[in-house]
Tab-separated table of C-alpha atoms and ligand atoms in Angstrom:
chain	number	residue	atom	x	y	z
A	1	MET	CA	117.156	152.262	71.364
A	2	THR	CA	114.256	153.053	70.017
A	3	PRO	CA	113.302	153.534	66.705
A	4	ILE	CA	111.913	157.036	67.046
A	5	ALA	CA	115.826	157.564	68.423
A	6	GLU	CA	117.342	155.752	65.459
A	7	LEU	CA	115.273	158.466	62.828
A	8	LEU	CA	115.585	161.434	64.838
A	9	ILE	CA	119.483	160.906	64.937
A	10	ARG	CA	119.304	160.346	61.422
A	11	ARG	CA	117.729	163.456	60.921
A	12	ILE	CA	119.750	166.149	63.063
A	13	GLN	CA	122.736	164.588	61.617
A	14	ALA	CA	121.526	165.608	58.505
A	15	THR	CA	119.656	168.906	58.953
A	16	GLY	CA	121.040	169.860	62.340
A	17	PRO	CA	119.310	170.315	65.988
A	18	ILE	CA	115.562	169.892	66.569
A	19	THR	CA	112.746	172.638	68.787
A	20	LEU	CA	111.303	170.292	71.325
A	21	ALA	CA	108.212	171.102	69.659
A	22	ASP	CA	109.410	168.780	66.850
A	23	TYR	CA	111.388	166.425	69.303
A	24	MET	CA	107.229	165.922	71.043
A	25	ALA	CA	105.649	165.774	67.526
A	26	GLU	CA	107.547	162.994	66.247
A	27	CYS	CA	107.859	160.935	69.627
A	28	LEU	CA	103.673	161.445	70.156
A	29	LEU	CA	102.287	160.881	67.144
A	30	HIS	CA	104.833	159.246	64.734
A	31	PRO	CA	102.457	157.130	62.554
A	32	GLU	CA	104.436	153.577	62.779
A	33	TYR	CA	106.217	154.744	66.156
A	34	GLY	CA	104.251	157.108	68.107
A	35	TYR	CA	103.220	157.029	72.094
A	36	TYR	CA	99.618	157.305	71.323
A	37	SER	CA	99.828	155.668	67.656
A	38	THR	CA	100.934	152.100	69.650
A	39	ARG	CA	98.929	152.147	72.683
A	40	ASP	CA	96.770	152.897	75.148
A	41	PRO	CA	98.450	154.281	78.064
A	42	PHE	CA	96.213	154.475	80.236
A	43	GLY	CA	94.995	153.019	83.776
A	44	ALA	CA	96.964	151.334	86.694
A	45	ALA	CA	98.442	148.369	84.152
A	46	GLY	CA	99.452	151.633	81.764
A	47	ASP	CA	102.014	154.706	82.541
A	48	PHE	CA	99.147	157.902	83.738
A	49	THR	CA	95.674	157.891	85.085
A	50	THR	CA	93.539	160.776	84.008
A	51	ALA	CA	90.460	162.331	86.021
A	52	PRO	CA	88.116	160.698	83.986
A	53	GLU	CA	90.079	157.093	84.631
A	54	ILE	CA	89.548	158.466	88.289
A	55	SER	CA	85.612	158.235	89.462
A	56	GLN	CA	82.866	158.705	86.331
A	57	MET	CA	81.712	161.408	88.945
A	58	PHE	CA	84.539	164.067	86.903
A	59	GLY	CA	82.143	162.550	83.816
A	60	GLU	CA	79.108	163.297	85.326
A	61	LEU	CA	79.675	166.533	86.800
A	62	LEU	CA	81.378	167.751	83.209
A	63	GLY	CA	78.611	166.691	81.318
A	64	LEU	CA	75.558	168.148	83.757
A	65	CYS	CA	77.472	171.303	83.729
A	66	LEU	CA	77.753	171.228	79.756
A	67	ALA	CA	73.755	170.239	79.696
A	68	GLN	CA	72.808	173.065	82.038
A	69	THR	CA	75.210	175.888	80.654
A	70	TRP	CA	72.853	175.076	77.218
A	71	LEU	CA	69.984	175.650	78.023
A	72	ASP	CA	70.855	178.481	79.949
A	73	GLN	CA	71.281	179.622	76.272
A	74	GLY	CA	68.117	178.687	74.559
A	75	ALA	CA	68.943	174.674	74.345
A	76	PRO	CA	69.757	175.295	70.844
A	77	ALA	CA	67.762	172.579	68.270
A	78	ARG	CA	71.709	171.341	67.177
A	79	PHE	CA	74.542	172.105	67.974
A	80	THR	CA	78.223	169.971	67.898
A	81	LEU	CA	79.429	167.873	71.235
A	82	ALA	CA	82.697	168.066	71.006
A	83	GLU	CA	85.992	166.539	72.495
A	84	LEU	CA	89.501	167.179	71.832
A	85	GLY	CA	91.522	163.891	72.649
A	86	PRO	CA	89.480	161.623	74.207
A	87	GLY	CA	91.962	158.382	75.007
A	88	ARG	CA	89.787	156.153	76.103
A	89	GLY	CA	86.126	157.489	75.247
A	90	THR	CA	85.585	157.559	78.886
A	91	LEU	CA	84.695	161.154	80.025
A	92	MET	CA	82.560	161.147	76.332
A	93	ALA	CA	80.749	157.847	78.037
A	94	ASP	CA	80.202	159.238	81.359
A	95	VAL	CA	78.517	162.607	79.880
A	96	LEU	CA	75.804	160.751	77.473
A	97	ARG	CA	75.293	159.037	80.504
A	98	ALA	CA	74.607	161.294	82.684
A	99	THR	CA	72.949	163.733	80.575
A	100	LYS	CA	70.742	160.898	79.024
A	101	ARG	CA	67.512	162.831	80.902
A	102	VAL	CA	68.083	166.219	80.008
A	103	ALA	CA	64.971	166.406	77.942
A	104	GLY	CA	66.171	167.328	73.753
A	105	PHE	CA	69.964	167.328	74.876
A	106	HIS	CA	71.194	163.961	73.063
A	107	ALA	CA	68.819	164.600	70.145
A	108	ALA	CA	70.614	167.705	69.077
A	109	ALA	CA	73.997	166.988	70.067
A	110	GLN	CA	76.051	165.652	67.303
A	111	VAL	CA	79.005	164.387	68.789
A	112	LEU	CA	82.389	164.901	67.313
A	113	LEU	CA	85.774	163.103	68.363
A	114	VAL	CA	88.933	165.058	67.270
A	115	GLU	CA	91.883	162.018	68.159
A	116	ALA	CA	95.284	161.839	66.101
A	117	SER	CA	95.651	157.920	66.943
A	118	ALA	CA	94.197	155.363	65.087
A	119	THR	CA	95.021	153.490	68.222
A	120	LEU	CA	92.673	154.903	70.668
A	121	ARG	CA	89.491	155.404	67.972
A	122	ALA	CA	88.721	151.934	67.635
A	123	ARG	CA	88.989	152.354	71.774
A	124	GLN	CA	87.007	154.650	71.845
A	125	ARG	CA	84.855	153.274	69.794
A	126	ALA	CA	84.529	150.203	72.369
A	127	THR	CA	83.901	152.331	75.224
A	128	LEU	CA	80.758	154.140	73.449
A	129	GLY	CA	79.407	150.817	71.680
A	130	ASP	CA	77.291	152.160	68.790
A	131	TYR	CA	76.305	155.396	70.560
A	132	PRO	CA	76.301	157.753	66.396
A	133	VAL	CA	80.294	159.642	67.320
A	134	GLN	CA	82.491	160.764	64.347
A	135	TRP	CA	85.964	161.516	64.767
A	136	ALA	CA	88.174	164.226	62.569
A	137	ASP	CA	91.947	164.798	62.874
A	138	GLN	CA	91.304	168.793	63.036
A	139	LEU	CA	88.130	170.549	64.510
A	140	THR	CA	86.143	171.472	61.773
A	141	LEU	CA	83.353	172.446	62.828
A	142	GLY	CA	79.667	173.988	60.192
A	143	GLU	CA	77.680	176.554	61.552
A	144	THR	CA	76.095	175.071	64.907
A	145	PRO	CA	77.001	175.875	68.767
A	146	LEU	CA	79.195	174.181	69.705
A	147	TYR	CA	79.924	172.624	73.134
A	148	LEU	CA	83.358	170.701	74.473
A	149	LEU	CA	85.373	169.538	76.054
A	150	ALA	CA	89.144	168.715	76.449
A	151	ASN	CA	91.094	167.302	79.490
A	152	GLU	CA	94.736	166.676	79.437
A	153	PHE	CA	94.646	167.294	75.728
A	154	PHE	CA	96.987	170.940	75.476
A	155	ASP	CA	99.304	169.271	77.649
A	156	ALA	CA	100.370	166.887	74.807
A	157	LEU	CA	100.807	169.206	72.435
A	158	PRO	CA	104.666	170.039	71.924
A	159	ILE	CA	105.856	173.440	73.408
A	160	ARG	CA	109.236	174.719	72.395
A	161	GLN	CA	110.968	176.055	76.139
A	162	PHE	CA	113.187	178.876	76.665
A	163	THR	CA	115.518	180.578	78.973
A	164	ARG	CA	115.955	184.222	79.195
A	165	HIS	CA	119.552	185.670	78.218
A	166	GLY	CA	119.920	189.702	79.087
A	167	GLN	CA	117.213	190.825	76.292
A	168	GLY	CA	116.707	187.462	74.490
A	169	TRP	CA	116.309	184.468	74.390
A	170	GLU	CA	117.627	181.037	74.105
A	171	GLU	CA	116.424	177.708	73.126
A	172	THR	CA	116.448	173.983	74.713
A	173	LEU	CA	117.013	171.945	71.748
A	174	ILE	CA	117.837	168.578	70.882
A	175	GLY	CA	121.081	167.372	69.038
A	176	VAL	CA	122.829	164.699	69.172
A	177	THR	CA	126.779	163.778	71.825
A	178	ASN	CA	128.565	160.282	71.029
A	179	HIS	CA	125.312	159.100	68.205
A	180	ARG	CA	122.590	159.931	71.579
A	181	LEU	CA	120.556	162.231	71.910
A	182	SER	CA	121.640	165.104	74.634
A	183	LEU	CA	119.862	168.618	74.870
A	184	GLY	CA	121.568	171.788	74.283
A	185	LYS	CA	120.396	175.709	73.653
A	186	SER	CA	119.952	177.735	70.846
A	187	PRO	CA	122.755	181.538	71.253
A	188	PRO	CA	120.421	183.703	72.124
A	189	SER	CA	117.905	186.195	70.047
A	190	GLN	CA	115.322	188.057	69.970
A	191	ILE	CA	111.497	185.897	69.746
A	192	SER	CA	108.564	188.336	69.317
A	193	PRO	CA	105.836	186.231	71.110
A	194	LEU	CA	107.678	186.516	74.280
A	195	ASP	CA	108.583	190.352	74.115
A	196	HIS	CA	105.637	190.744	76.544
A	197	ARG	CA	107.499	188.301	78.600
A	198	LEU	CA	110.250	190.541	78.846
A	199	ALA	CA	108.684	192.035	82.171
A	200	ASP	CA	107.630	188.923	84.167
A	201	THR	CA	110.771	187.426	84.387
A	202	LYS	CA	114.522	188.138	84.659
A	203	PRO	CA	117.485	186.488	83.132
A	204	GLY	CA	118.323	182.315	84.064
A	205	ASP	CA	114.307	181.877	83.727
A	206	ILE	CA	112.669	179.504	81.508
A	207	VAL	CA	109.362	179.947	80.233
A	208	GLU	CA	107.352	177.420	77.757
A	209	ILE	CA	105.071	178.374	74.491
A	210	CYS	CA	102.972	176.074	72.631
A	211	PRO	CA	102.419	177.746	69.097
A	212	ALA	CA	99.692	175.159	68.439
A	213	ALA	CA	97.181	175.819	70.921
A	214	ALA	CA	96.560	178.883	69.498
A	215	PRO	CA	94.845	178.400	66.181
A	216	ILE	CA	92.861	175.859	67.969
A	217	MET	CA	91.601	178.716	70.831
A	218	GLN	CA	91.098	181.005	67.622
A	219	THR	CA	88.535	178.053	66.258
A	220	ILE	CA	86.971	177.784	69.687
A	221	ALA	CA	86.256	181.109	70.165
A	222	ALA	CA	85.830	181.869	67.465
A	223	GLN	CA	82.983	179.487	67.100
A	224	ILE	CA	81.725	180.117	70.605
A	225	GLU	CA	81.701	183.854	69.765
A	226	THR	CA	79.285	183.266	67.036
A	227	HIS	CA	77.467	180.004	67.000
A	228	GLY	CA	77.093	179.694	70.838
A	229	GLY	CA	78.513	176.772	73.367
A	230	ALA	CA	80.289	176.528	75.879
A	231	ALA	CA	84.518	174.848	76.214
A	232	LEU	CA	85.245	173.608	79.786
A	233	ILE	CA	89.413	172.846	79.410
A	234	LEU	CA	90.807	170.957	82.168
A	235	ASP	CA	94.429	170.178	82.805
A	236	TYR	CA	97.638	170.839	84.531
A	237	GLY	CA	99.406	173.854	84.501
A	238	ASP	CA	99.517	177.981	85.351
A	239	TRP	CA	98.327	180.783	84.436
A	240	THR	CA	101.134	181.895	83.143
A	241	SER	CA	104.720	179.520	82.314
A	242	ARG	CA	107.218	179.601	84.573
A	243	GLY	CA	110.290	177.375	84.491
A	244	ASP	CA	110.704	173.532	83.167
A	245	THR	CA	107.666	171.313	83.168
A	246	PHE	CA	108.653	169.310	80.013
A	247	GLN	CA	108.705	166.072	81.496
A	248	ALA	CA	108.004	162.102	80.624
A	249	LEU	CA	106.013	159.712	82.426
A	250	LYS	CA	106.623	155.771	81.890
A	251	ALA	CA	104.623	153.335	84.534
A	252	HIS	CA	103.389	155.781	86.526
A	253	SER	CA	106.473	157.627	87.482
A	254	PHE	CA	108.658	160.789	86.223
A	255	THR	CA	111.968	159.507	83.348
A	256	ASP	CA	114.417	161.861	81.526
A	257	PRO	CA	112.020	162.442	78.064
A	258	ILE	CA	115.127	162.191	76.024
A	259	ALA	CA	116.238	158.307	77.000
A	260	GLN	CA	113.457	156.026	75.522
A	261	PRO	CA	111.454	157.996	72.894
A	262	GLY	CA	108.252	157.264	71.478
A	263	GLU	CA	107.542	154.545	74.965
A	264	ALA	CA	106.650	157.623	77.330
A	265	ASP	CA	104.413	160.087	77.299
A	266	LEU	CA	105.714	163.751	76.751
A	267	THR	CA	103.817	166.529	78.416
A	268	ALA	CA	104.476	170.337	79.396
A	269	HIS	CA	102.468	172.295	81.799
A	270	VAL	CA	99.838	174.159	80.120
A	271	ASP	CA	99.116	177.805	80.259
A	272	PHE	CA	96.038	179.292	80.510
A	273	ALA	CA	96.879	182.951	80.263
A	274	ALA	CA	97.756	181.568	76.551
A	275	LEU	CA	94.891	179.949	76.316
A	276	ALA	CA	92.657	182.418	77.179
A	277	ALA	CA	93.805	185.359	74.687
A	278	ALA	CA	92.028	184.081	72.053
A	279	CYS	CA	89.062	184.588	74.015
A	280	THR	CA	86.683	187.182	74.846
A	281	SER	CA	84.725	185.613	77.628
A	282	HIS	CA	86.545	182.931	80.091
A	283	ALA	CA	86.627	182.235	83.364
A	284	TYR	CA	89.157	180.038	85.454
A	285	THR	CA	89.155	177.707	88.917
A	286	THR	CA	90.634	174.962	89.897
A	287	GLN	CA	89.602	171.879	89.283
A	288	GLY	CA	88.901	171.117	93.437
A	289	GLN	CA	86.791	174.240	93.609
A	290	LEU	CA	85.038	173.427	90.389
A	291	LEU	CA	84.038	169.350	90.864
A	292	THR	CA	83.724	171.081	94.927
A	293	ALA	CA	80.818	173.766	93.348
A	294	LEU	CA	79.320	171.203	90.785
A	295	GLY	CA	78.209	169.498	94.259
A	296	ILE	CA	80.941	166.459	93.956
A	297	HIS	CA	80.748	165.595	97.519
A	298	GLN	CA	76.876	165.036	97.359
A	299	ARG	CA	77.822	162.748	94.850
A	300	ALA	CA	79.796	160.734	96.236
A	301	VAL	CA	77.984	160.463	98.771
A	302	GLN	CA	74.800	159.259	97.298
A	303	LEU	CA	77.325	156.758	95.062
A	304	GLY	CA	78.823	155.515	98.118
A	305	LEU	CA	75.516	154.742	100.093
A	306	LYS	CA	75.366	151.195	97.288
A	307	LEU	CA	79.321	150.515	98.200
A	308	THR	CA	80.429	148.869	101.189
A	309	GLY	CA	84.150	147.193	101.665
A	310	ASP	CA	87.006	147.517	99.510
A	311	ALA	CA	84.799	149.748	96.650
A	312	LEU	CA	83.781	152.337	99.289
A	313	VAL	CA	87.857	152.931	100.128
A	314	GLN	CA	88.589	152.965	96.963
A	315	HIS	CA	85.507	155.327	96.373
A	316	ASN	CA	85.828	158.086	98.476
A	317	ALA	CA	90.243	157.997	97.991
A	318	ALA	CA	88.812	159.121	94.025
A	319	THR	CA	86.902	161.879	95.686
A	320	HIS	CA	90.260	162.771	97.571
A	321	ARG	CA	93.094	162.633	94.649
A	322	LEU	CA	90.148	164.866	92.083
A	323	THR	CA	89.426	167.307	94.466
A	324	ALA	CA	92.244	167.759	97.770
A	325	PRO	CA	94.358	171.185	96.898
A	326	GLU	CA	97.358	168.183	97.704
A	327	GLU	CA	96.164	166.007	94.977
A	328	MET	CA	94.760	167.181	92.068
A	329	GLY	CA	92.317	169.801	93.177
A	330	ARG	CA	94.748	172.443	93.235
A	331	LEU	CA	97.282	171.558	90.576
A	332	PHE	CA	94.941	171.166	87.691
A	333	LYS	CA	92.985	173.577	86.548
A	334	ALA	CA	89.867	174.281	84.574
A	335	LEU	CA	88.471	177.499	82.183
A	336	ALA	CA	85.709	178.035	80.756
A	337	ILE	CA	85.261	179.528	77.011
A	338	THR	CA	81.549	181.311	76.639
A	339	PRO	CA	80.365	184.044	74.081
A	340	SER	CA	80.005	187.485	76.089
A	341	HIS	CA	76.320	187.911	75.910
A	342	ALA	CA	76.304	184.010	77.769
A	343	PRO	CA	76.252	183.512	81.469
A	344	LYS	CA	78.950	181.306	82.885
A	345	PRO	CA	78.842	177.964	83.147
A	346	PRO	CA	77.953	176.361	86.215
A	347	GLY	CA	81.037	176.051	88.777
A	348	PHE	CA	82.775	179.395	87.256
A	349	ALA	CA	80.452	181.738	89.555
B	1	LIG	N1	90.799	163.080	77.836
B	1	LIG	C1	91.487	161.928	78.149
B	1	LIG	C2	93.115	161.589	77.140
B	1	LIG	C3	94.110	162.596	77.641
B	1	LIG	S1	95.733	161.651	76.971
B	1	LIG	C4	91.578	161.411	79.268
B	1	LIG	O1	91.459	162.121	79.648
B	1	LIG	O2	91.870	160.371	80.010
B	1	LIG	C5	95.915	162.797	75.273
B	1	LIG	C6	95.814	162.712	74.510
B	1	LIG	O3	94.308	163.476	73.159
B	1	LIG	C7	94.876	160.911	73.046
B	1	LIG	O4	93.905	160.305	72.991
B	1	LIG	C8	96.258	160.974	72.850
B	1	LIG	O5	95.717	160.271	71.672
B	1	LIG	C9	94.936	162.860	72.386
B	1	LIG	N2	95.750	163.787	71.205
B	1	LIG	C10	97.488	164.403	71.359
B	1	LIG	N3	98.524	165.102	70.577
B	1	LIG	C11	96.957	164.428	69.342
B	1	LIG	C12	96.946	166.246	68.658
B	1	LIG	N4	97.902	166.319	67.616
B	1	LIG	N5	95.203	165.605	67.546
B	1	LIG	C13	94.497	164.820	68.173
B	1	LIG	N6	94.352	164.074	69.354
B	1	LIG	C14	96.083	164.115	70.096
């Protein structure tokens, strides 16, 4: 049994079943035993691979997209360049390399990395060398424009899951049966954040909400509307939450999310309508369409000229994996937040 399983069993026996949100928060970010607190989970030797780890083109194109948006807004002389959940720091490193020759961009940018895991902060420091960056547990901002990136961050935030029952909802809970964690359901009740979902669901349908996302999105939206800037948020998910998407990944395979708490990555699909709800001006597309519009295929040809053999085969496979509808191109979505008076970022026509 994992240390987190023991902790949770004691807690549930003392105070009763817990929500999936409580479970995810403990498994992912417990300071001593949490999944992200104890490891670098990325890459072939880890549990999952993210877009910036697949190809440098991902960060280059998003970096140039943000830099063009900065130019379109009059190139403000000071701004926060923030990333939520930067993992290994690869995306920010690619953004910084690609924007080096955008005159004034680096001089104006103050890089802020929002990262909960001390292990991953150390990894980000190593990736970014001596480039000046600050870390924070939360998005704390001054009175400057905000240009923000978040890739596969919101899927890691804790969710609550509900099954429609009549005009109410039963919540998925984790309890203890025979000294092991087990899944169960609460009695049905009214859940006011789900009132609007009574219109597009029927009894038996499952929906999920991510309570932690709303305050973060309100901070981002208010900062961008008041001071300028843009946010680019990429993740797997859909415009509305539907179905059971609570999942665990271990060594690149799906596993039972309650079997090894703290040892497997836990995520849920992102509800993009819920993220956009706080924002007056937003645009939404698929990752495949966005990267294609930003010129990934032209960039891939250019980079490919320097490659031969296995390296060229891998490079072409990476482009396909990021963009093809049957790979990441359609499941992964992109949401852009801009001030209501400003043009949309490139690629979000
Ligand atoms: N963006 C990276 C990593 C995605 S994994 C990439 O694309 O490769 C999720 C990241 O978010 C990890 O760095 C994890 O430690 C961080 N994270 C998860 N929950 C967090 C929270 N509540 N606050 C801050 N960082 C968090």
